[in-house]
PDB file of N, CA, C and O in Angstrom:
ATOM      1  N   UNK A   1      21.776  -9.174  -8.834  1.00  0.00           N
ATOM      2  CA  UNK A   1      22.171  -7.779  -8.797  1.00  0.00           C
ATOM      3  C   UNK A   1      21.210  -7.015  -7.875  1.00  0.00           C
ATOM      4  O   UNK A   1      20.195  -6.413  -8.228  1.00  0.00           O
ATOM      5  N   UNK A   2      21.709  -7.143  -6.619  1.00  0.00           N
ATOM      6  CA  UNK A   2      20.729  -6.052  -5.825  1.00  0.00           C
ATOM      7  C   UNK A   2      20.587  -4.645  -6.326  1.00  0.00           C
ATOM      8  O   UNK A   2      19.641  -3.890  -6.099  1.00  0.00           O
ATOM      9  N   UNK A   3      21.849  -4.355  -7.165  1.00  0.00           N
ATOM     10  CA  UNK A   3      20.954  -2.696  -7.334  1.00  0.00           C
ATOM     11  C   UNK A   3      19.905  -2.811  -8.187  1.00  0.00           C
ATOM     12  O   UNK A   3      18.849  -2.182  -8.119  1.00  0.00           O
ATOM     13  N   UNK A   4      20.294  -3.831  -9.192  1.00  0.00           N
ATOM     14  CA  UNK A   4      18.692  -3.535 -10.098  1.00  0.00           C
ATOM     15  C   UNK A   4      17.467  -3.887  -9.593  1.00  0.00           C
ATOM     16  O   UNK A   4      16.479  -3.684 -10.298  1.00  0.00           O
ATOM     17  N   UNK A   5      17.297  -4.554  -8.105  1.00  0.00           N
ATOM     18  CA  UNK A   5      16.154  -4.644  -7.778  1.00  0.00           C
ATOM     19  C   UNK A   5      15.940  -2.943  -7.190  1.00  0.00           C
ATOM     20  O   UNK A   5      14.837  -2.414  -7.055  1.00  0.00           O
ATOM     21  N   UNK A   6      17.237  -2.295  -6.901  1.00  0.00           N
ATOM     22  CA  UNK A   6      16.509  -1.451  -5.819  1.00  0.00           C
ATOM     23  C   UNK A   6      16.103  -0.266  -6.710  1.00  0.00           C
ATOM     24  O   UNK A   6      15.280   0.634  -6.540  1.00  0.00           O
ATOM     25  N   UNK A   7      17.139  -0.626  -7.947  1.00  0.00           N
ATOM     26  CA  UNK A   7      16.554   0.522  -9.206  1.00  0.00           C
ATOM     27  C   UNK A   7      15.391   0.225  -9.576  1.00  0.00           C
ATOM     28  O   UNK A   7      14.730   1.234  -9.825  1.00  0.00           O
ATOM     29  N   UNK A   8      14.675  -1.038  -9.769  1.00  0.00           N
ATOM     30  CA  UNK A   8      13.324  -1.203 -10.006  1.00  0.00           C
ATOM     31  C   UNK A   8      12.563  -0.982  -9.401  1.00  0.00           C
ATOM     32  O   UNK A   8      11.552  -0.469  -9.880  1.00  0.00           O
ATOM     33  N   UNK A   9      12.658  -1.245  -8.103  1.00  0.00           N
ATOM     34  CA  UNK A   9      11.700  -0.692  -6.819  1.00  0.00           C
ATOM     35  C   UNK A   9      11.670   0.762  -6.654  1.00  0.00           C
ATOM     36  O   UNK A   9      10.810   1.291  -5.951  1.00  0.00           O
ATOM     37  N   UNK A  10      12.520   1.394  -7.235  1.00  0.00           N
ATOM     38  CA  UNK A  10      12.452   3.060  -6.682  1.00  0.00           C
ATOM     39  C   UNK A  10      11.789   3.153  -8.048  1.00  0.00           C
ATOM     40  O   UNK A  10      11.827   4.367  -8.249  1.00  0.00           O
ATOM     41  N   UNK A  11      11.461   2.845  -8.643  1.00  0.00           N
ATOM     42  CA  UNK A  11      10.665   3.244  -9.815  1.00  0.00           C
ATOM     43  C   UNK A  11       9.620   2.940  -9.913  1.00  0.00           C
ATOM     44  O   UNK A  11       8.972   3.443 -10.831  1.00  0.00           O
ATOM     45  N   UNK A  12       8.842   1.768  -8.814  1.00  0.00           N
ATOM     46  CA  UNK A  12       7.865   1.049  -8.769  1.00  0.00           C
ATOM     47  C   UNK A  12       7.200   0.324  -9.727  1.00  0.00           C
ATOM     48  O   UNK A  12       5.971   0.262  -9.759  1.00  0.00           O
ATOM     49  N   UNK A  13       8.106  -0.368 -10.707  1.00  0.00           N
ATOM     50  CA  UNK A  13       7.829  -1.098 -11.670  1.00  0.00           C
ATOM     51  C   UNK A  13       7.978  -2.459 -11.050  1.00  0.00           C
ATOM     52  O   UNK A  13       8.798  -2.753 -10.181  1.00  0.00           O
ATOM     53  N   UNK A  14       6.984  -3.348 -11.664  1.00  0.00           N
ATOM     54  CA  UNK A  14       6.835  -5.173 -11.509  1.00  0.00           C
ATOM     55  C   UNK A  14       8.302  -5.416 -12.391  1.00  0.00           C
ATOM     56  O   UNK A  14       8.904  -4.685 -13.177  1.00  0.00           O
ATOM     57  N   UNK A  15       8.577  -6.819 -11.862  1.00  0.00           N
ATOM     58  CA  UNK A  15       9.699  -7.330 -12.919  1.00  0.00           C
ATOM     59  C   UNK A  15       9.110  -7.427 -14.598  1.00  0.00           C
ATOM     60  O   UNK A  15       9.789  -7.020 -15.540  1.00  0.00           O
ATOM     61  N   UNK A  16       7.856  -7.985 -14.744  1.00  0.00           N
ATOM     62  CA  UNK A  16       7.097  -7.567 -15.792  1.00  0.00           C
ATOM     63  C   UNK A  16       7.517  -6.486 -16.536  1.00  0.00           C
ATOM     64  O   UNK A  16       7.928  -6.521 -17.696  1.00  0.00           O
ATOM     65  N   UNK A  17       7.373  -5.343 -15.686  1.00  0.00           N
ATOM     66  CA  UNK A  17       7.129  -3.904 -16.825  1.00  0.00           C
ATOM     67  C   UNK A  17       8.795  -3.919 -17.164  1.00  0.00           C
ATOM     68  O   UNK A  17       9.080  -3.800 -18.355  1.00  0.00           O
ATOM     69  N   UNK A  18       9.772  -4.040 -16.317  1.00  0.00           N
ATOM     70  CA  UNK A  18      10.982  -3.974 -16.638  1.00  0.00           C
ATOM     71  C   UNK A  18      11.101  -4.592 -18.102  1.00  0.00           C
ATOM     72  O   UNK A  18      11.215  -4.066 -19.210  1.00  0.00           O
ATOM     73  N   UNK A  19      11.009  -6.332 -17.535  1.00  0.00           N
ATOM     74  CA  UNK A  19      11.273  -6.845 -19.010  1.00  0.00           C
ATOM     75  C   UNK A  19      10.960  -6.434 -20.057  1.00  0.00           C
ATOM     76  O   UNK A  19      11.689  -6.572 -21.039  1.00  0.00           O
ATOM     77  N   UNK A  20       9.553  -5.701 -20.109  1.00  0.00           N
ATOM     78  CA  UNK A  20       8.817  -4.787 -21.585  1.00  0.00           C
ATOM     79  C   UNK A  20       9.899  -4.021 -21.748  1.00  0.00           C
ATOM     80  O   UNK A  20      10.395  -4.079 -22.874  1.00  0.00           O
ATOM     81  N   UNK A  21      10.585  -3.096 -20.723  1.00  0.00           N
ATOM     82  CA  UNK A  21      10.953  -1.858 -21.444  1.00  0.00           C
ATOM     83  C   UNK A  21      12.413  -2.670 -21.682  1.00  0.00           C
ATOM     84  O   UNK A  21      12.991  -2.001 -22.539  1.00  0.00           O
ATOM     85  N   UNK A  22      13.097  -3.584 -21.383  1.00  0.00           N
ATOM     86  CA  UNK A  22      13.946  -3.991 -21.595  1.00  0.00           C
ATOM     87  C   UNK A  22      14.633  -5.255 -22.981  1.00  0.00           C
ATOM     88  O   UNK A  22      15.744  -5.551 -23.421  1.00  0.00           O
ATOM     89  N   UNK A  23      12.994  -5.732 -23.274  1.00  0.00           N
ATOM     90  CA  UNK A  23      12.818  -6.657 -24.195  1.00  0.00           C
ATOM     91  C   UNK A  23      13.199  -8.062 -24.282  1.00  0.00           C
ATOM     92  O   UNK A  23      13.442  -8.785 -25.247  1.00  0.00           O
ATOM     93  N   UNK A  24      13.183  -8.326 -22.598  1.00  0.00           N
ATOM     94  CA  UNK A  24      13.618  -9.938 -22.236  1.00  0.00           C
ATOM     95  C   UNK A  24      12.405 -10.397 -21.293  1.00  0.00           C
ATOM     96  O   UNK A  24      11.477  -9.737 -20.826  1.00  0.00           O
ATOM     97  N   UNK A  25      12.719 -11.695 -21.179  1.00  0.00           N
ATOM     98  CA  UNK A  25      11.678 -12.007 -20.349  1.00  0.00           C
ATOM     99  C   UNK A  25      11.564 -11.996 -18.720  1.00  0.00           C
ATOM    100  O   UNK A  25      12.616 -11.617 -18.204  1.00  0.00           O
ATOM    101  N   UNK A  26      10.754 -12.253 -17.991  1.00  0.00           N
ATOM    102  CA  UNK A  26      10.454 -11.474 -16.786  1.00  0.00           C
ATOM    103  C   UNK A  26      11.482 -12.936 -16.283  1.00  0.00           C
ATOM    104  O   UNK A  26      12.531 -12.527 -15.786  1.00  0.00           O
ATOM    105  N   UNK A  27      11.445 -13.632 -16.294  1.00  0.00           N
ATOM    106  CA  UNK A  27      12.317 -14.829 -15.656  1.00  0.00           C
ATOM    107  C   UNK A  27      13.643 -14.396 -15.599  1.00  0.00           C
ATOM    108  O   UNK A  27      14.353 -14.678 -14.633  1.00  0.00           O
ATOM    109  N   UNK A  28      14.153 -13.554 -16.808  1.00  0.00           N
ATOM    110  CA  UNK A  28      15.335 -12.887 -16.870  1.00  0.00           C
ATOM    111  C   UNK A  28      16.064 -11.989 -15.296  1.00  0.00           C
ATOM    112  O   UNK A  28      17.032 -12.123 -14.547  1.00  0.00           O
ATOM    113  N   UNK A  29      14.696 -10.931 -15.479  1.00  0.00           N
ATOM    114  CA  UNK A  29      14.793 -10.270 -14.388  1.00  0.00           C
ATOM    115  C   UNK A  29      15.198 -10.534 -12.903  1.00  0.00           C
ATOM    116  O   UNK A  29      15.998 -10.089 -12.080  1.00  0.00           O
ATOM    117  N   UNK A  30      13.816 -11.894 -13.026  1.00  0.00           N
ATOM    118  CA  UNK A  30      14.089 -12.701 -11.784  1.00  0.00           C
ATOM    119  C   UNK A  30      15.736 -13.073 -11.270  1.00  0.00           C
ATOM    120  O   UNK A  30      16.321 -12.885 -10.204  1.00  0.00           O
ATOM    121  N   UNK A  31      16.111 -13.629 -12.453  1.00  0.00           N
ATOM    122  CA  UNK A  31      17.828 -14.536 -12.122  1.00  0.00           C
ATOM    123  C   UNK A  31      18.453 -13.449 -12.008  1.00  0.00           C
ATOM    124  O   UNK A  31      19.146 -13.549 -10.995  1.00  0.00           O
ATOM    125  N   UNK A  32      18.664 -11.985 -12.713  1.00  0.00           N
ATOM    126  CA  UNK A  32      19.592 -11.139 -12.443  1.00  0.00           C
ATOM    127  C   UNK A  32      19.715 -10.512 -10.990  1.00  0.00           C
ATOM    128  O   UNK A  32      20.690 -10.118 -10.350  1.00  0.00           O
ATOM    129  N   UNK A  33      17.977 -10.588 -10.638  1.00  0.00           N
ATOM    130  CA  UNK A  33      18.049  -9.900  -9.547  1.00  0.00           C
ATOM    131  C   UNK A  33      18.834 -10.684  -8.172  1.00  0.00           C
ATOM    132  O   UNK A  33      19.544 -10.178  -7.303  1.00  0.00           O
ATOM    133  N   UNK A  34      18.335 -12.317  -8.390  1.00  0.00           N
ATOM    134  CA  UNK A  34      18.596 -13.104  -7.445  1.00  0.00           C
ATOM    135  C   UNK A  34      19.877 -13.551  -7.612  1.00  0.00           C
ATOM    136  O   UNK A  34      20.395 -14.164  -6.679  1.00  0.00           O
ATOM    137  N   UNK A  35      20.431 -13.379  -8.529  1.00  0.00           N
ATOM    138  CA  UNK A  35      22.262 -13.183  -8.476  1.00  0.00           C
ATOM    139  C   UNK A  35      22.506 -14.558  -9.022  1.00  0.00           C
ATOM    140  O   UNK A  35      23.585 -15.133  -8.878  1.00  0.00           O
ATOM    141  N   UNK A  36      21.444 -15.086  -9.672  1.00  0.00           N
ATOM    142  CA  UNK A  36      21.487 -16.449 -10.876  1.00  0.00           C
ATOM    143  C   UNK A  36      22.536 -16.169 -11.959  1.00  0.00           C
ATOM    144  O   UNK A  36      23.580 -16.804 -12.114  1.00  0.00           O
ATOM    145  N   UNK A  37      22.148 -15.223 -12.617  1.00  0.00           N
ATOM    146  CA  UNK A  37      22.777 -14.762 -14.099  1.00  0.00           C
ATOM    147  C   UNK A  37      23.002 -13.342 -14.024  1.00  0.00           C
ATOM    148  O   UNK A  37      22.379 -12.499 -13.379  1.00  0.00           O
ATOM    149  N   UNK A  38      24.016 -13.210 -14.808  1.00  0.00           N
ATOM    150  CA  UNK A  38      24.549 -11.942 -14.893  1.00  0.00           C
ATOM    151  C   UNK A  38      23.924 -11.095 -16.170  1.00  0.00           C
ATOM    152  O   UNK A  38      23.626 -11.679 -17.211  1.00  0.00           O
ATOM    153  N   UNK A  39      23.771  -9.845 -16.025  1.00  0.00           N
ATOM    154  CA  UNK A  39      23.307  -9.147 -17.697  1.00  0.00           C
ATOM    155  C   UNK A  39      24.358  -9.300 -18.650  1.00  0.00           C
ATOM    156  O   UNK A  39      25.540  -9.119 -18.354  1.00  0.00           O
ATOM    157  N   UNK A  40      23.934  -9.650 -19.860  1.00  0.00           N
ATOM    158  CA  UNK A  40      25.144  -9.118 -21.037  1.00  0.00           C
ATOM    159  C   UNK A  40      25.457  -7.696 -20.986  1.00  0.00           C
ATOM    160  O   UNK A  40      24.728  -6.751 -20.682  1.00  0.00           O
ATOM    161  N   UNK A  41      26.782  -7.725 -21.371  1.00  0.00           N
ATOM    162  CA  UNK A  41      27.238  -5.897 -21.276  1.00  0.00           C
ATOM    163  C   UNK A  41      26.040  -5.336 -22.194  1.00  0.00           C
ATOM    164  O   UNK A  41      25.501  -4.265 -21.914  1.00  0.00           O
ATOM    165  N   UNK A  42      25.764  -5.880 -22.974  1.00  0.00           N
ATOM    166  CA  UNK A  42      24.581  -4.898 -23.972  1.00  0.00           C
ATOM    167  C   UNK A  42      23.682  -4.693 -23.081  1.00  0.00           C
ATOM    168  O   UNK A  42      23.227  -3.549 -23.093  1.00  0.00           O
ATOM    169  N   UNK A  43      23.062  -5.734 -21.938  1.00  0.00           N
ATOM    170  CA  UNK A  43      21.897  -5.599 -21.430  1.00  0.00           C
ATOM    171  C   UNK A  43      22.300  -4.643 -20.321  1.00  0.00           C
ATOM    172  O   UNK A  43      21.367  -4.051 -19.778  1.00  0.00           O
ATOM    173  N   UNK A  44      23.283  -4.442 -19.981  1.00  0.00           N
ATOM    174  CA  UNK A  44      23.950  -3.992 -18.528  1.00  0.00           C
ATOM    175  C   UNK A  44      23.775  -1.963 -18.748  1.00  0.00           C
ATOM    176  O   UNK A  44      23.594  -1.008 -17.992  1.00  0.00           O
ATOM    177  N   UNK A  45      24.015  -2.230 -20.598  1.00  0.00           N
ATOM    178  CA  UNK A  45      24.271  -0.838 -20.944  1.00  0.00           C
ATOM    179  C   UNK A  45      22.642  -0.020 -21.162  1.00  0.00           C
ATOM    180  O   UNK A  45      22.359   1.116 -20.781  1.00  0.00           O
ATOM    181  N   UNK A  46      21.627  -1.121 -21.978  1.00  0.00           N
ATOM    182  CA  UNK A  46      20.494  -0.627 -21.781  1.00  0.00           C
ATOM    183  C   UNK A  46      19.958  -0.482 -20.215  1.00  0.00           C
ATOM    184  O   UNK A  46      19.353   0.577 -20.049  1.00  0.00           O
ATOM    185  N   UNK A  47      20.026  -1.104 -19.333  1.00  0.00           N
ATOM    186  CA  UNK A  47      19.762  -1.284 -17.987  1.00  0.00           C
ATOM    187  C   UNK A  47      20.389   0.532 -17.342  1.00  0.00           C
ATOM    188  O   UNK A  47      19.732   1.419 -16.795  1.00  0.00           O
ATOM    189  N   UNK A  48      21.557   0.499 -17.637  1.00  0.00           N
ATOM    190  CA  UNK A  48      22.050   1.904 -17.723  1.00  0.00           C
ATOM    191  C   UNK A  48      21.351   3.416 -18.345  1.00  0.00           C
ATOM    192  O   UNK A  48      21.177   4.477 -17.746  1.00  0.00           O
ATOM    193  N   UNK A  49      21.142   3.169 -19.304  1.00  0.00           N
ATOM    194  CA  UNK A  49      20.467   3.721 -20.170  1.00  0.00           C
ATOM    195  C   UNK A  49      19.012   4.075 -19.535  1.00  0.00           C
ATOM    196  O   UNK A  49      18.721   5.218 -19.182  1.00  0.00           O
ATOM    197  N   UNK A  50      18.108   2.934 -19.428  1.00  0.00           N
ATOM    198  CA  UNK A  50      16.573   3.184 -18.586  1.00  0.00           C
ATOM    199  C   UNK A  50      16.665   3.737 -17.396  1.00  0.00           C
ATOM    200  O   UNK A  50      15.625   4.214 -16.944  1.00  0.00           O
ATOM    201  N   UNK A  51      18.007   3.832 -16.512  1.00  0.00           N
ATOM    202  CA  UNK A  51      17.801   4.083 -15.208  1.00  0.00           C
ATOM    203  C   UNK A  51      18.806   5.404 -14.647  1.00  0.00           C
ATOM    204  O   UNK A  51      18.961   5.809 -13.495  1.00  0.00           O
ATOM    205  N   UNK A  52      19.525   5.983 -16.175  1.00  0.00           N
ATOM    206  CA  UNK A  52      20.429   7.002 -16.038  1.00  0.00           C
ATOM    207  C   UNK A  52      21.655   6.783 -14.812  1.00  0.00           C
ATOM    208  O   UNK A  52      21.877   7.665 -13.981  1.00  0.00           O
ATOM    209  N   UNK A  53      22.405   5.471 -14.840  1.00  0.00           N
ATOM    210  CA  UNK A  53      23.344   5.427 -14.481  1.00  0.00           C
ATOM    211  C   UNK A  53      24.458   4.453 -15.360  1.00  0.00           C
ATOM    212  O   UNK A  53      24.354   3.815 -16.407  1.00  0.00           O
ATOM    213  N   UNK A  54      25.566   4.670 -14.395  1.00  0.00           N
ATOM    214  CA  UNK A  54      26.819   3.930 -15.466  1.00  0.00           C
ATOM    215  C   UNK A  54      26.576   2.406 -15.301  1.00  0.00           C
ATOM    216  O   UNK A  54      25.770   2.094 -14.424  1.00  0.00           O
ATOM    217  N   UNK A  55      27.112   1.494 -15.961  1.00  0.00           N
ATOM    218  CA  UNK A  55      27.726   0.656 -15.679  1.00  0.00           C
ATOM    219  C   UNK A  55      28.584  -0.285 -14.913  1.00  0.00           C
ATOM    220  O   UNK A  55      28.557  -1.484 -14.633  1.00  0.00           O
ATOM    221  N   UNK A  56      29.537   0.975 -14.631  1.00  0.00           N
ATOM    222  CA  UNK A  56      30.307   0.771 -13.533  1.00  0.00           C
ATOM    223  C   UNK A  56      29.155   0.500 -12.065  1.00  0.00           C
ATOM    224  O   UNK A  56      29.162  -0.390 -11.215  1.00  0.00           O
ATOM    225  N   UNK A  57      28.348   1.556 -12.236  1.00  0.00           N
ATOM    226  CA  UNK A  57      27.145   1.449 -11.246  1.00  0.00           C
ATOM    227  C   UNK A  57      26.987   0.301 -10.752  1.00  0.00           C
ATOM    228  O   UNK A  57      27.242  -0.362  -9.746  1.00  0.00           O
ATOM    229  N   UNK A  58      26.151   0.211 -12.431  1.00  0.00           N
ATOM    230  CA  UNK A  58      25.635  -1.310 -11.693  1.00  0.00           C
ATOM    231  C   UNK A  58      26.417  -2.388 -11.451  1.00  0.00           C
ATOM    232  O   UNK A  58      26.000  -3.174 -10.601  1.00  0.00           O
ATOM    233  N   UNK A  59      27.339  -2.597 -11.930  1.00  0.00           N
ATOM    234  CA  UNK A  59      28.453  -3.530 -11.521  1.00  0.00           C
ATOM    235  C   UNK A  59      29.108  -3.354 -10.018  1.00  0.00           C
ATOM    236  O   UNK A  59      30.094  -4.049  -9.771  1.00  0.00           O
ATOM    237  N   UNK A  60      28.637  -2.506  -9.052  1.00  0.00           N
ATOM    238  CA  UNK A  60      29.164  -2.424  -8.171  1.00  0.00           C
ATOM    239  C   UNK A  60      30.762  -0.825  -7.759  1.00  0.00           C
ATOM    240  O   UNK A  60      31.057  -0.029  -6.868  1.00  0.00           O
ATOM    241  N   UNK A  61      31.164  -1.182  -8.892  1.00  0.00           N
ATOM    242  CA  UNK A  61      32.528  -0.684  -9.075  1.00  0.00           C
ATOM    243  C   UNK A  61      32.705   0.715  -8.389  1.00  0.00           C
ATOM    244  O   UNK A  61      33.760   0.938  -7.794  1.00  0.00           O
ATOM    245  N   UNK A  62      31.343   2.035  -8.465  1.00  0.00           N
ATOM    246  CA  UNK A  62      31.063   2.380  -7.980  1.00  0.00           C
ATOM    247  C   UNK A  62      29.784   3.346  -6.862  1.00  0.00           C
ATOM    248  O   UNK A  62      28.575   3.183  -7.026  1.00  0.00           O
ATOM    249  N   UNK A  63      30.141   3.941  -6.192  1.00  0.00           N
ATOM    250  CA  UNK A  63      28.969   3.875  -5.070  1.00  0.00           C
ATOM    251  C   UNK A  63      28.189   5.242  -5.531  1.00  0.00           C
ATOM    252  O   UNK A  63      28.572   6.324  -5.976  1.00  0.00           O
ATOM    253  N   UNK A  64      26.592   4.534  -5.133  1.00  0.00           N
ATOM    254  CA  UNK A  64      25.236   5.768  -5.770  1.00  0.00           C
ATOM    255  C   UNK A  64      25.609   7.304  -4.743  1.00  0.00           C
ATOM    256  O   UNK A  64      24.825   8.241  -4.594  1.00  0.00           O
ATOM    257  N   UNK A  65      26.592   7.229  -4.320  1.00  0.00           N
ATOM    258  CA  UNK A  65      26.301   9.021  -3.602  1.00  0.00           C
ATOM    259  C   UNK A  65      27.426  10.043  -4.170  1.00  0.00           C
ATOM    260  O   UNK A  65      27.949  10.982  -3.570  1.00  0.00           O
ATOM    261  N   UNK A  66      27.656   9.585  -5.524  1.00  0.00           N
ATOM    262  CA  UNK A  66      28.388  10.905  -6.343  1.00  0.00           C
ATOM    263  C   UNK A  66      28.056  10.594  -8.182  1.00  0.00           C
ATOM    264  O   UNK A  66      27.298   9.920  -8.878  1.00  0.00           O
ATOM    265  N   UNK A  67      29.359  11.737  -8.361  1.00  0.00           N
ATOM    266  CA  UNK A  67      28.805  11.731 -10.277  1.00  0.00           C
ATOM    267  C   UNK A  67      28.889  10.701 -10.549  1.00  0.00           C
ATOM    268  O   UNK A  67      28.147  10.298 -11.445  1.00  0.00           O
ATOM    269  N   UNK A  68      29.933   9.673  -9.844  1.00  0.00           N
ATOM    270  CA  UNK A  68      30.482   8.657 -10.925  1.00  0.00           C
ATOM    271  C   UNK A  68      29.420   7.627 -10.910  1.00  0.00           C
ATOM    272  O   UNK A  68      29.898   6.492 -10.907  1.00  0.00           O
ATOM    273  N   UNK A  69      28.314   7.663 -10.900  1.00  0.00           N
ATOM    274  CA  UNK A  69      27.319   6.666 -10.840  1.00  0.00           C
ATOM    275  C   UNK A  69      26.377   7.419 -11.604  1.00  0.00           C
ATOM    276  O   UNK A  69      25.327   6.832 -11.863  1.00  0.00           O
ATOM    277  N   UNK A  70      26.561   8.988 -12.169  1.00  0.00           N
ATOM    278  CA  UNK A  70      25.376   9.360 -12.790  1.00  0.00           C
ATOM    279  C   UNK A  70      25.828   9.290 -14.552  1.00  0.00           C
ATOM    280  O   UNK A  70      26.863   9.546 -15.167  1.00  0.00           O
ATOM    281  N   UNK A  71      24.513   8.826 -14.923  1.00  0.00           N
ATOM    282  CA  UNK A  71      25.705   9.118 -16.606  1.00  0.00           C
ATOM    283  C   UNK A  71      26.041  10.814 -16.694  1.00  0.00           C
ATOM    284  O   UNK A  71      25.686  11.629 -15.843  1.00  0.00           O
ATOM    285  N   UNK A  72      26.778  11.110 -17.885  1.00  0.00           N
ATOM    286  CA  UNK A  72      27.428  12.407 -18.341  1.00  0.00           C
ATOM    287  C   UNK A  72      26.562  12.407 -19.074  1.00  0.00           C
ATOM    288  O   UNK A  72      26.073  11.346 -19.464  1.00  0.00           O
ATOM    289  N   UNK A  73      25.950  14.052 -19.626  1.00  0.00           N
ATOM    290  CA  UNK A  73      25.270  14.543 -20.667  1.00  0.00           C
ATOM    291  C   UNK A  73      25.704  13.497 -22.172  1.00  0.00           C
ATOM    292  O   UNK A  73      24.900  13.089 -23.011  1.00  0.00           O
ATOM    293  N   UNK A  74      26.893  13.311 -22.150  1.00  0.00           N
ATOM    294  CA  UNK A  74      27.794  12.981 -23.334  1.00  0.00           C
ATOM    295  C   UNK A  74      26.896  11.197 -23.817  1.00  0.00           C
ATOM    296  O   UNK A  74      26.419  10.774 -24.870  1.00  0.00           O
ATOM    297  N   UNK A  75      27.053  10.545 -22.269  1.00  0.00           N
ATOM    298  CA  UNK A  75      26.533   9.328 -22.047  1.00  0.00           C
ATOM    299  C   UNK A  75      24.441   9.322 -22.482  1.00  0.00           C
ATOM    300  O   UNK A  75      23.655   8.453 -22.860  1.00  0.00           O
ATOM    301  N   UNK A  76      24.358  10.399 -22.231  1.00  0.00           N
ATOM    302  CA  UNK A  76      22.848  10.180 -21.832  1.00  0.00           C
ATOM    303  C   UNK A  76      22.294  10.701 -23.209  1.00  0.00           C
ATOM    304  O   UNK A  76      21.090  10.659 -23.461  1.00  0.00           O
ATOM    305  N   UNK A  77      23.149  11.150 -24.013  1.00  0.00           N
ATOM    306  CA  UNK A  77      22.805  11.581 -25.699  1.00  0.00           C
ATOM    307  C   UNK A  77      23.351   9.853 -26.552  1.00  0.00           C
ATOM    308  O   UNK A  77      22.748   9.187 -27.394  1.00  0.00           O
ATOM    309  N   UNK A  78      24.451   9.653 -25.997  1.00  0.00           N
ATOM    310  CA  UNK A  78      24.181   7.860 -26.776  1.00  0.00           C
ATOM    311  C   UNK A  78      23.326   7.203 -26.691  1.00  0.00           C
ATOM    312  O   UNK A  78      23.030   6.421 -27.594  1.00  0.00           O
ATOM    313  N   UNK A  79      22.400   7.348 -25.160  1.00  0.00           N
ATOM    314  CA  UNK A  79      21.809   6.381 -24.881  1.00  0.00           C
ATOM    315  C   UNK A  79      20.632   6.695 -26.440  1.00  0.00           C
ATOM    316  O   UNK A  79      20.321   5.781 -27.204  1.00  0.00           O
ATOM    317  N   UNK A  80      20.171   8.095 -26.601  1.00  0.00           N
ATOM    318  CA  UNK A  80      18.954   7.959 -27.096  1.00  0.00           C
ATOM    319  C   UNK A  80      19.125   8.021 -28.295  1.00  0.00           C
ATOM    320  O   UNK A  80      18.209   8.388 -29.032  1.00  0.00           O
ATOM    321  N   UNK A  81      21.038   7.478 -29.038  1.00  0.00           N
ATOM    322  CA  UNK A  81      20.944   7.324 -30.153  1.00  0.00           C
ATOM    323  C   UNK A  81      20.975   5.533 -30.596  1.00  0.00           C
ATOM    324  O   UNK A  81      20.956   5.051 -31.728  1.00  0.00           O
ATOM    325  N   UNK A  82      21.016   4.973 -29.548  1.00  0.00           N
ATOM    326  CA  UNK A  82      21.393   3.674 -29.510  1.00  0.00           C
ATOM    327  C   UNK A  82      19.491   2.890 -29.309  1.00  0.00           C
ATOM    328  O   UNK A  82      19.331   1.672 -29.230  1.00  0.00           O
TER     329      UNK A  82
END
């Protein structure tokens, strides 16, 4: 998943700190980034969640230069009940 490297890099976090805030291991990171393994939708949704975008985002589906890549207020109050 190239965006999650480029979401990690604009944040300047190691694959390390990711995995902490994510609760998998850094090898994880590695394969998602290098297009080994895919996230589980759960992981896809926390991944969402840490980086305030959709899903759809990161899946490609759609592109970082409008709303539909930002979560909704609606989205960004689940995240911090989940």
């Amino acid at each position: 998943m190239k965006v999650l490297l480029e979401l990690r890099k604009s944040k300047e976090w190691t694959q390390e700190e990711l995995a902490q805030r994510l609760k998998v291991k850094q090898g994880t990171i590695s394969q998602w980034e290098q297009g080994e393994r895919t996230p589980s939708l759960m992981a896809l949704r926390k991944i969402g969640c840490l980086f305030g975008v959709t899903v759809s985002y990161l899946l490609g589906e759609t592109k970082g230069d409008g709303d539909d890549a930002v979560r909704t207020d609606h989205e960004k109050e689940q995240c911090k009940l989940s």
